Tab-separated table of C-alpha atoms and ligand atoms in Angstrom:
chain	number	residue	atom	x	y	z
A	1	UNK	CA	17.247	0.293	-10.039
A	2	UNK	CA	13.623	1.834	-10.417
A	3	UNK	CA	11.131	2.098	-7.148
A	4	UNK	CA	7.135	1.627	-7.481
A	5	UNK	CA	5.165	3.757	-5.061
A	6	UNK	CA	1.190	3.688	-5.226
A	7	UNK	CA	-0.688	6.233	-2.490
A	8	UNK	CA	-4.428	5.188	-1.812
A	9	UNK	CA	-5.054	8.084	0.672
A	10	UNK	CA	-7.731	10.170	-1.194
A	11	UNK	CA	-6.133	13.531	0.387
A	12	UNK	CA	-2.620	14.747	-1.067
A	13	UNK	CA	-2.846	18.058	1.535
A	14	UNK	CA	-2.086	16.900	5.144
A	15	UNK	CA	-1.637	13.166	4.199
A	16	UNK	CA	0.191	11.240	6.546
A	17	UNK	CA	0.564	8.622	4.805
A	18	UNK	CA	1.877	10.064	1.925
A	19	UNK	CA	4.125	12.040	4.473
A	20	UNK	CA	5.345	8.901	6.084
A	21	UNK	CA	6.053	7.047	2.875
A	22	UNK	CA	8.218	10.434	1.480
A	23	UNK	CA	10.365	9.743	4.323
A	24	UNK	CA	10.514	6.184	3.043
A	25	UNK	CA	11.328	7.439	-0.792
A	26	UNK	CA	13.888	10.200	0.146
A	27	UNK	CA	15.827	7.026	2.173
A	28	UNK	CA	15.428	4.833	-0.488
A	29	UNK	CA	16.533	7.977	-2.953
A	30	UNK	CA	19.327	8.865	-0.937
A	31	UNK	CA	20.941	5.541	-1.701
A	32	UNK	CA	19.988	5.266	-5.129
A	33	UNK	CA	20.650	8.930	-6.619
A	34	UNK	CA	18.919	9.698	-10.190
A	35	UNK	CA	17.398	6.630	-10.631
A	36	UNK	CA	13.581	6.238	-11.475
A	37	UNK	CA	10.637	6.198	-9.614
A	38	UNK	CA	6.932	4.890	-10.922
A	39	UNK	CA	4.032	6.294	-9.482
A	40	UNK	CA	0.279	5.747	-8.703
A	41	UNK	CA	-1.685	7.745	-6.635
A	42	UNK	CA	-4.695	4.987	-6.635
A	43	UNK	CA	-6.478	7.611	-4.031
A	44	UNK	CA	-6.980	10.199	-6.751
A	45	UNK	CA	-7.309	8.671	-10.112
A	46	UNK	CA	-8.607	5.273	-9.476
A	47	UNK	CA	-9.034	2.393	-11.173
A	48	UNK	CA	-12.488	1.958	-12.957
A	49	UNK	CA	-14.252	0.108	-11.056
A	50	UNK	CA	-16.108	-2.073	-13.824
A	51	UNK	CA	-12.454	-3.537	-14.797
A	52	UNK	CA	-12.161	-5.993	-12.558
A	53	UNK	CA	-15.684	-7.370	-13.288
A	54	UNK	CA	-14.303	-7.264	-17.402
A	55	UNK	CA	-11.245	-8.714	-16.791
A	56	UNK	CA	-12.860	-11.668	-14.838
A	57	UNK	CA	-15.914	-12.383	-17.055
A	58	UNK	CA	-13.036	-12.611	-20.226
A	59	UNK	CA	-11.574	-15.562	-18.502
A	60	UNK	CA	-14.290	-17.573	-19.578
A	61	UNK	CA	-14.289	-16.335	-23.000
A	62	UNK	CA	-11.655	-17.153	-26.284
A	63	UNK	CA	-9.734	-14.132	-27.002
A	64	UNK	CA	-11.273	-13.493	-29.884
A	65	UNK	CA	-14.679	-13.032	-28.631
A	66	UNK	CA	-13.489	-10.615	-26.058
A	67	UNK	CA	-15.623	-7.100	-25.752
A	68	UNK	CA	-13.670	-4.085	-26.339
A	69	UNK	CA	-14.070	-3.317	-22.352
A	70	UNK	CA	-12.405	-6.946	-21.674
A	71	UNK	CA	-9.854	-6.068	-23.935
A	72	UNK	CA	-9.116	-2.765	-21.845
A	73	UNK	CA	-9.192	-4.389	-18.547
A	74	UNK	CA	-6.583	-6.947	-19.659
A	75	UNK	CA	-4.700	-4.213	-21.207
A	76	UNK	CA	-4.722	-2.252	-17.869
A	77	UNK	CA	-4.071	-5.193	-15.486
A	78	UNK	CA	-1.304	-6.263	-18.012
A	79	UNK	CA	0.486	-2.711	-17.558
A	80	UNK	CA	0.129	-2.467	-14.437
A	81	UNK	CA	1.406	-5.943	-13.463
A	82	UNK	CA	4.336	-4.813	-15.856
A	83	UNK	CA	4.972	-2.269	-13.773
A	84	UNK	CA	5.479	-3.936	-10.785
A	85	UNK	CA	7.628	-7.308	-12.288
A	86	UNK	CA	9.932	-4.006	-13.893
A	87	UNK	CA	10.514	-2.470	-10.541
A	88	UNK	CA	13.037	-3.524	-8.247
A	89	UNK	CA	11.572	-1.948	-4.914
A	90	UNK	CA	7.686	-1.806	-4.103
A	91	UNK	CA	6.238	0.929	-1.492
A	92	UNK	CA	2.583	0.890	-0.600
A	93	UNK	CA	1.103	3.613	1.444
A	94	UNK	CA	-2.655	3.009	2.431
A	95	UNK	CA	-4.768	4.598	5.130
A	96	UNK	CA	-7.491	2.922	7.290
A	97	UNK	CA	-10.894	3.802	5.927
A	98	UNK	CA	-14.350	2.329	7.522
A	99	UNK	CA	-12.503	-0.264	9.701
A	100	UNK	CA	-11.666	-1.658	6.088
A	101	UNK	CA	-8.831	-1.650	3.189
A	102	UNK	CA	-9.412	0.920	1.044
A	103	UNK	CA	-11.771	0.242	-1.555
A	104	UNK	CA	-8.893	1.937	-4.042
A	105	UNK	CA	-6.893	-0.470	-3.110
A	106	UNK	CA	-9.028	-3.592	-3.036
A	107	UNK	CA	-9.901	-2.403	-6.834
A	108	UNK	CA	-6.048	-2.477	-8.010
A	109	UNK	CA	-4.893	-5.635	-6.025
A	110	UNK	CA	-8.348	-7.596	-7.399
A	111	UNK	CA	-7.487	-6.418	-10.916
A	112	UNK	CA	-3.897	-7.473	-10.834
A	113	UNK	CA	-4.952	-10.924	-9.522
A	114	UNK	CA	-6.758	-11.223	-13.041
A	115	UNK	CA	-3.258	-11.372	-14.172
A	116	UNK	CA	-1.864	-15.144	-14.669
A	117	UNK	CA	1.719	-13.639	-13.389
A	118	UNK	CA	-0.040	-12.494	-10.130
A	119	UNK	CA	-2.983	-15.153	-9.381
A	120	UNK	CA	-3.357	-16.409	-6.310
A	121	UNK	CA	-1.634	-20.281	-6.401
A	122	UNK	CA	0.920	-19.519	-8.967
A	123	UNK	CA	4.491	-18.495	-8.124
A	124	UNK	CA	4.225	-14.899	-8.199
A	125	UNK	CA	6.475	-12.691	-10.943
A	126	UNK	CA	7.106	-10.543	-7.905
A	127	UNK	CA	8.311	-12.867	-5.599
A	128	UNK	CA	10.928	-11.823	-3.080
A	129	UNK	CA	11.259	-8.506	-4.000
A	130	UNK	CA	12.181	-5.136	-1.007
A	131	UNK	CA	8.558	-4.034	-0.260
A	132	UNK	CA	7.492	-1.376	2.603
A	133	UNK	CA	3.433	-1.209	3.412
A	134	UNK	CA	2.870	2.350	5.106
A	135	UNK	CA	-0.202	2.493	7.156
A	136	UNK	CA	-2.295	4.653	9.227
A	137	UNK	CA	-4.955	4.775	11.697
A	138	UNK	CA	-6.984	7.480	12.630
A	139	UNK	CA	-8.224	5.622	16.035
A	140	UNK	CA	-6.214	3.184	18.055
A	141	UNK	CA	-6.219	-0.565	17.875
A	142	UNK	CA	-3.948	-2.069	20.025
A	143	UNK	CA	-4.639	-5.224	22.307
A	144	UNK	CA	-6.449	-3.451	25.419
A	145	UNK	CA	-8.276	-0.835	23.669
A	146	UNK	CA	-11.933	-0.346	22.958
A	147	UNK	CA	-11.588	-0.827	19.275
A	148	UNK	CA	-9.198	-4.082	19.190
A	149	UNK	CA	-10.028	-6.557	16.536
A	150	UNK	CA	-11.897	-3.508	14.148
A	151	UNK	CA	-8.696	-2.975	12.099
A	152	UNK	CA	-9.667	-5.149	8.898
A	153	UNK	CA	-7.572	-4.113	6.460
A	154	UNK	CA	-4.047	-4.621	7.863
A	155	UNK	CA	-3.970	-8.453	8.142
A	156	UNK	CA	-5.726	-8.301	4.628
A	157	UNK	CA	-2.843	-5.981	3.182
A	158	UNK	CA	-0.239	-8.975	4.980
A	159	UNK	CA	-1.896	-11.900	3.687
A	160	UNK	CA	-1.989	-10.492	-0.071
A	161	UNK	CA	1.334	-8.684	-0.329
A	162	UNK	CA	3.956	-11.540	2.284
A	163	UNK	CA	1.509	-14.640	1.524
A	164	UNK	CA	-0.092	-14.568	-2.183
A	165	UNK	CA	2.151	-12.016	-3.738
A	166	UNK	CA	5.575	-13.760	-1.664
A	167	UNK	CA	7.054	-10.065	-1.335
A	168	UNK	CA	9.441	-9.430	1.490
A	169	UNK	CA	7.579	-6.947	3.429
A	170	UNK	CA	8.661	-4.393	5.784
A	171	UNK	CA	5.710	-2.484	7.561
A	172	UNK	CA	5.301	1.191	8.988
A	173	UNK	CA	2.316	2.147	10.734
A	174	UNK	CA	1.288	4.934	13.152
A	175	UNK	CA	-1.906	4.968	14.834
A	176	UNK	CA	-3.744	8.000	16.395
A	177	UNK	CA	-3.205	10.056	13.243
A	178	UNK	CA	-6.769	11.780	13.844
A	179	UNK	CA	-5.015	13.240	17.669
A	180	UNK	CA	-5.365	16.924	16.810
A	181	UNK	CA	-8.024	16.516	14.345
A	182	UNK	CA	-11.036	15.271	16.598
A	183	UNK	CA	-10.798	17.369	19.781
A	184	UNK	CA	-12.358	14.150	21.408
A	185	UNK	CA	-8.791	12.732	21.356
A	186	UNK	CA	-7.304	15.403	22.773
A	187	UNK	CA	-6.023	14.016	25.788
A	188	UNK	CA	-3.905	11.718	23.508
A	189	UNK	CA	-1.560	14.292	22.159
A	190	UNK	CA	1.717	13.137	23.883
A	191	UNK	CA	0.903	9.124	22.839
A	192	UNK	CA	0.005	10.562	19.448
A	193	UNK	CA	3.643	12.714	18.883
A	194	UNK	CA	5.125	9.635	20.228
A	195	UNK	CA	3.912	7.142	17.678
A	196	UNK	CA	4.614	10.043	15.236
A	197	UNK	CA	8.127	10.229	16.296
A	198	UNK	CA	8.375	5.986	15.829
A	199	UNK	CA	6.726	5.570	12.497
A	200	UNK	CA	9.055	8.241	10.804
A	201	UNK	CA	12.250	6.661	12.603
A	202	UNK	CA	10.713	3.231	10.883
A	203	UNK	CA	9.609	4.872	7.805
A	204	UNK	CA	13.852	6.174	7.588
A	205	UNK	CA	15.040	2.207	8.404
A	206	UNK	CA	12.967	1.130	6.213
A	207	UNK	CA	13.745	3.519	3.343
A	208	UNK	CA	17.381	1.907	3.736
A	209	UNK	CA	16.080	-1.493	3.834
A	210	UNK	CA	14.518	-0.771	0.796
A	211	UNK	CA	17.388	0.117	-1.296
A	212	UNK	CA	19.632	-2.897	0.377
A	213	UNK	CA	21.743	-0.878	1.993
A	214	UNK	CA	20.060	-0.969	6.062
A	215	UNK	CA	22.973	-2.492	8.821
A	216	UNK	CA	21.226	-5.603	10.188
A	217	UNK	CA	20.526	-4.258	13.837
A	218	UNK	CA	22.285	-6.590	16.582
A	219	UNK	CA	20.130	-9.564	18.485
B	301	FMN	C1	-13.876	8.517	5.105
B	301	FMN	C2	-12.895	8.197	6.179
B	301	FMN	C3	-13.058	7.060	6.938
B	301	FMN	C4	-12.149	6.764	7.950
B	301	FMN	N1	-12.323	5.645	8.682
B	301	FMN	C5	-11.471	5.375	9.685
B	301	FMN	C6	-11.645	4.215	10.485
B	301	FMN	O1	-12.525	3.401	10.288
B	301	FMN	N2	-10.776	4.015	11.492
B	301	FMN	C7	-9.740	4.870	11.754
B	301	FMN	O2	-8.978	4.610	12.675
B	301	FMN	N3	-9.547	5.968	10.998
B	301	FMN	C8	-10.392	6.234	9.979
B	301	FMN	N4	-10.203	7.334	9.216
B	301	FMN	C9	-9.070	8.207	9.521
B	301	FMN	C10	-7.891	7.923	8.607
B	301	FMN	O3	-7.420	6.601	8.752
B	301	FMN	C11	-6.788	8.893	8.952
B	301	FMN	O4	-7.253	10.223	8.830
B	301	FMN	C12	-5.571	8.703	8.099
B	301	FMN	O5	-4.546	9.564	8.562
B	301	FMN	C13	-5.891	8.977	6.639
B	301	FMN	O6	-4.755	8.806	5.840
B	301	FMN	P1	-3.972	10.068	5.253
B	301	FMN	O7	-3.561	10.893	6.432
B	301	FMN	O8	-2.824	9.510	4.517
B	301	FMN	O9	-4.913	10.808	4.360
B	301	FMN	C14	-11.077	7.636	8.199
B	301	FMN	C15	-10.898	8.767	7.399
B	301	FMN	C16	-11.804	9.054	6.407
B	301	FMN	C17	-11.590	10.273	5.555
């Protein structure tokens, strides 16, 4: 059994994503003792961001008139598409940046769609397989608020990883993560321990729904 993590949050000190999806690793570890885990953290050594340009423009080339950069993108979307058809358990843990996906992780899922195995309209290589998104919000977004509707990279992350990529996603998510950061928010500390106190009790059932081993909850 081997697990796949990739981190997009371009901080590893104070993280909470990162923190969130450790809880979801040491679950997932806990039920699957020694065995491997495979590792990107997208937020600090991207991917270049010419090789998704590379590895589309050598679509409309023959092989053999490939550019040594076309060559290298294929060779990196080929690995890491590898990577993910080897694993048996995927667990993605991106933060909201600029009302958007981040752009780290735009630039790995468009290079991996380069890859016939993983194009959008094909039956993906990954299909089916345990997968736990992580997300966090600095602001709040729910229905009511002042800033419902500006969260554009969650439904994004859904439609590429349950709908093109057919993984069977499980999602954590906390909101108000910047509480304690921006003194403007201050008067949302309680709310903000509270949805602190849910994600990581997710980010646990998840961990075990990961590794196939969670008790379906009763109806
Ligand atoms: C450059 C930057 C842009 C951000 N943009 C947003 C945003 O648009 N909306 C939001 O709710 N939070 C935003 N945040 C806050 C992050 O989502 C929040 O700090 C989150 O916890 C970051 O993930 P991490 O804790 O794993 O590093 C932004 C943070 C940074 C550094």
């Amino acid at each position: 059994m081997s697990l796949f993590r990739l981190d997009a949050s371009i901080r590893v000190e104070g993280s909470r994503s990162r923190q969130i999806a450790d809880i979801v690793e040491q679950e997932w570890l806990a039920e699957r003792p020694g065995e491997t885990i495979v590792r990107h953290h997208l937020g600090t050594e991207p991917v270049p961001a010419t090789a998704w340009g590379s590895a589309v423009s050598a679509a409309y080339l023959p092989e053999d008139e490939h550019t040594p950069d076309q060559q290298a993108a294929i060779a990196l979307a080929t690995s890491y598409v590898d990577e993910l058809v080897e694993a048996d358990a995927l667990l993605f843990a991106v933060p909201l940046y600029n009302f958007g996906v981040s752009q780290h992780f735009k630039t790995w899922v468009d290079l991996m769609i380069t890859d016939p195995r993983l194009a959008a309209g094909v039956e993906p290589a990954i299909a089916g397989k345990p997968t736990v998104l992580v997300t966090v919000r600095g602001g709040m977004y729910a229905a009511g608020t002042p800033r419902e509707g500006w969260d554009h990279a969650t439904s994004w992350m859904h439609r590429i990883l349950s709908d093109v990529w057919k993984l069977d996603v499980s999602v954590v998510e906390q909101e108000f993560t910047l509480v304690g950061v921006n003194p403007a928010l201050d008067q949302f500390k309680e709310m903000a321990a509270e949805l602190a106190q849910k994600a990581e009790h997710t980010a646990r059932e998840h961990g075990r729904t990961l590794a196939g081993t969670a008790v379906p909850q009763a109806a």
